[in-house]
């Protein structure tokens, strides 16, 4: 047993990005263009009275960090009030396509990386403070974050991890003691809200947009240096980046990982909400939890993001296409590293084939089926998609209840009518008899398909329960945790943290957290809709 683990203020930091990339060290936080550099050295701006609200014990144990007290030097470090000798804080320079248009330089406008700590398995993990004050990339904004959006990022990144979705992580949530003014509805009613800072953790926070920035500025040396850094550190299996073929295989691997991430999102009903290219991780991780949401009624056109209500570019059903579009933009940047841009096309094709194959395999597991006739199964999945989209069925409840009902029906076909009735009653918000009929007819096709399976009902149940979570971070649950936390009560947040650690377990004592969205949450801001104001 180690006698004592370091806290974040005593842990040694490495600074690979700062040491290996080109940085600007003026420490000038005034908003401006920063041509020629990968990053700017910055100093976090201290806050009034930092206090720890939440801490991820498992992540900390993996990183080899001890839990800090509510106040003190470790929390000061997590709030940017204390920068230790081995930290070299920086803000990265990146650009991006926002809602389909090139936006030029964006960069870390409020996220400040402290450097990397070495986890218990020897791998380095970057720690980044979101909301730690202005940087050269803050444009006209304040570099801060409010408690509501920070709590949402903290909870959801950890929840996604426990669902098995590739994601950045969150170590801590700190209340700053400062107020931050936000016009949450963009309707000219700014309000002062409690400020907060999340310490996010990932191997690296490099995004598609970092490469786009260098390419768009014609900084090809910087582009290549950043590509080589990412390949050497995070894709070592590709070997030394000595020639174009390494970049080609690298792009294929980025595409493959992005496809797997998208398949996961679709499988659990996650809607990112702002899939701009500056919000796409070069490691294929879910990154930047803003106006995201979880499908409750299954609706491919649903997006929680009010800014996107007009075009619904980032709606649930659009996400796989957007993933491809974003990779296309990355390919345009990486094309400068290869003799012929056509060499990158196989990566785009690999995205599509990997997405299809992964999605298909995940759907089979969600329905407790083993692969048989692929074309027939595709048709079965498509019919389910249509039946669900046409009725108001809660996605999570439908698949979870199906995981119990299907094996029972497989065992005793005579039980089907009652089992399906119960399933529909539990999962539907409101459905006309016609819409219900579509679902019933799909269920009877599914029942025939189930009869072809040779696995024991118990094995089918196990497969389905491991693919269909019971607990997801329903939009209204996050909102309840926020309202309680703003009033000083952390119990709702803590309970959610506990329950979302084992989202596939029954946890009968927490049944109410798996309940259908209540009526009051249907249109309520924060529950049904979210703005980008954060
Ligand atoms: P997002 O939509 O959160 O991914 O942010 C897009 C860009 O705006 C990024 O460059 C952010 O750093 C920047 N940004 C968002 N909010 C703020 C803020 N409060 N202060 C400074 N920059 C911000
Ligand atoms: Mg972002």
mmCIF file of N, CA, C and O in Angstrom, residues 24 41 64 67 93 102 113 156 166 183 238 285 309 339 359 391 407 419 436 447 476 495 498 511 526:
data_model
loop_
_atom_site.group_PDB
_atom_site.id
_atom_site.type_symbol
_atom_site.label_atom_id
_atom_site.label_comp_id
_atom_site.label_asym_id
_atom_site.label_seq_id
_atom_site.Cartn_x
_atom_site.Cartn_y
_atom_site.Cartn_z
ATOM 1 N N UNK A 24 3.688 30.512 -28.117
ATOM 2 C CA UNK A 24 3.921 31.929 -27.986
ATOM 3 C C UNK A 24 3.870 32.191 -26.491
ATOM 4 O O UNK A 24 2.959 31.730 -25.807
ATOM 5 N N UNK A 41 1.101 30.380 -24.254
ATOM 6 C CA UNK A 41 1.218 30.214 -22.803
ATOM 7 C C UNK A 41 0.275 31.223 -22.141
ATOM 8 O O UNK A 41 0.186 32.372 -22.567
ATOM 9 N N UNK A 64 -3.873 8.084 -9.929
ATOM 10 C CA UNK A 64 -2.990 8.067 -8.765
ATOM 11 C C UNK A 64 -3.046 9.360 -7.974
ATOM 12 O O UNK A 64 -2.037 9.788 -7.398
ATOM 13 N N UNK A 67 -8.039 12.358 -3.163
ATOM 14 C CA UNK A 67 -9.163 13.297 -3.129
ATOM 15 C C UNK A 67 -8.820 14.477 -2.239
ATOM 16 O O UNK A 67 -8.373 14.304 -1.106
ATOM 17 N N UNK A 93 -4.349 26.735 -30.051
ATOM 18 C CA UNK A 93 -4.915 27.493 -31.172
ATOM 19 C C UNK A 93 -5.547 26.514 -32.148
ATOM 20 O O UNK A 93 -4.892 25.588 -32.626
ATOM 21 N N UNK A 102 -16.822 27.841 -42.307
ATOM 22 C CA UNK A 102 -15.500 28.025 -41.731
ATOM 23 C C UNK A 102 -15.504 29.291 -40.879
ATOM 24 O O UNK A 102 -15.872 30.366 -41.335
ATOM 25 N N UNK A 113 -5.053 24.269 -20.331
ATOM 26 C CA UNK A 113 -4.428 22.992 -19.967
ATOM 27 C C UNK A 113 -3.268 23.248 -19.029
ATOM 28 O O UNK A 113 -2.486 24.179 -19.226
ATOM 29 N N UNK A 156 -21.979 14.163 -17.375
ATOM 30 C CA UNK A 156 -22.183 13.410 -18.614
ATOM 31 C C UNK A 156 -20.898 12.743 -19.075
ATOM 32 O O UNK A 156 -20.936 11.622 -19.568
ATOM 33 N N UNK A 166 -16.568 5.998 -25.963
ATOM 34 C CA UNK A 166 -15.284 6.708 -25.926
ATOM 35 C C UNK A 166 -15.504 8.195 -25.609
ATOM 36 O O UNK A 166 -16.283 8.863 -26.287
ATOM 37 N N UNK A 183 -26.837 35.437 -20.710
ATOM 38 C CA UNK A 183 -28.181 35.631 -21.258
ATOM 39 C C UNK A 183 -28.626 34.267 -21.769
ATOM 40 O O UNK A 183 -28.509 33.953 -22.944
ATOM 41 N N UNK A 238 1.328 2.978 -35.472
ATOM 42 C CA UNK A 238 1.519 3.284 -36.898
ATOM 43 C C UNK A 238 2.990 3.419 -37.270
ATOM 44 O O UNK A 238 3.325 3.499 -38.448
ATOM 45 N N UNK A 285 -12.797 10.653 -29.406
ATOM 46 C CA UNK A 285 -13.467 10.707 -28.111
ATOM 47 C C UNK A 285 -14.597 11.733 -28.162
ATOM 48 O O UNK A 285 -14.478 12.748 -28.842
ATOM 49 N N UNK A 309 -32.331 24.920 -34.044
ATOM 50 C CA UNK A 309 -33.731 24.558 -34.299
ATOM 51 C C UNK A 309 -34.129 24.795 -35.749
ATOM 52 O O UNK A 309 -34.993 24.110 -36.272
ATOM 53 N N UNK A 339 0.889 13.272 -51.277
ATOM 54 C CA UNK A 339 1.076 13.767 -52.648
ATOM 55 C C UNK A 339 -0.242 13.898 -53.419
ATOM 56 O O UNK A 339 -0.345 14.720 -54.316
ATOM 57 N N UNK A 359 -22.691 -0.338 -36.012
ATOM 58 C CA UNK A 359 -24.092 -0.059 -35.683
ATOM 59 C C UNK A 359 -24.905 -1.353 -35.782
ATOM 60 O O UNK A 359 -25.735 -1.646 -34.932
ATOM 61 N N UNK A 391 -44.151 6.750 -33.455
ATOM 62 C CA UNK A 391 -44.928 6.813 -32.216
ATOM 63 C C UNK A 391 -44.092 7.562 -31.177
ATOM 64 O O UNK A 391 -42.934 7.870 -31.425
ATOM 65 N N UNK A 407 -36.727 -12.377 -23.915
ATOM 66 C CA UNK A 407 -36.378 -13.753 -23.525
ATOM 67 C C UNK A 407 -37.588 -14.522 -22.988
ATOM 68 O O UNK A 407 -37.718 -15.722 -23.231
ATOM 69 N N UNK A 419 -46.931 -9.613 -22.716
ATOM 70 C CA UNK A 419 -45.599 -9.004 -22.563
ATOM 71 C C UNK A 419 -45.496 -7.733 -23.401
ATOM 72 O O UNK A 419 -44.983 -6.716 -22.935
ATOM 73 N N UNK A 436 -49.566 2.466 -32.447
ATOM 74 C CA UNK A 436 -49.304 1.269 -31.641
ATOM 75 C C UNK A 436 -49.333 0.032 -32.514
ATOM 76 O O UNK A 436 -48.576 -0.901 -32.309
ATOM 77 N N UNK A 447 -40.663 -11.290 -32.992
ATOM 78 C CA UNK A 447 -40.884 -12.552 -32.282
ATOM 79 C C UNK A 447 -40.530 -13.752 -33.174
ATOM 80 O O UNK A 447 -39.876 -14.699 -32.725
ATOM 81 N N UNK A 476 -33.948 15.928 -17.786
ATOM 82 C CA UNK A 476 -34.556 16.544 -16.599
ATOM 83 C C UNK A 476 -33.818 16.147 -15.320
ATOM 84 O O UNK A 476 -33.825 16.899 -14.345
ATOM 85 N N UNK A 495 -26.170 11.337 -5.955
ATOM 86 C CA UNK A 495 -26.946 10.133 -6.242
ATOM 87 C C UNK A 495 -26.820 9.764 -7.725
ATOM 88 O O UNK A 495 -26.626 8.598 -8.067
ATOM 89 N N UNK A 498 -23.519 8.131 -8.467
ATOM 90 C CA UNK A 498 -23.494 6.734 -8.032
ATOM 91 C C UNK A 498 -24.247 5.843 -9.017
ATOM 92 O O UNK A 498 -23.740 4.810 -9.463
ATOM 93 N N UNK A 511 -34.991 3.059 -8.859
ATOM 94 C CA UNK A 511 -35.951 2.885 -9.956
ATOM 95 C C UNK A 511 -36.470 4.222 -10.509
ATOM 96 O O UNK A 511 -36.603 4.407 -11.719
ATOM 97 N N UNK A 526 -33.601 23.610 -20.301
ATOM 98 C CA UNK A 526 -32.672 22.805 -19.497
ATOM 99 C C UNK A 526 -33.055 21.337 -19.532
ATOM 100 O O UNK A 526 -32.221 20.461 -19.356
#
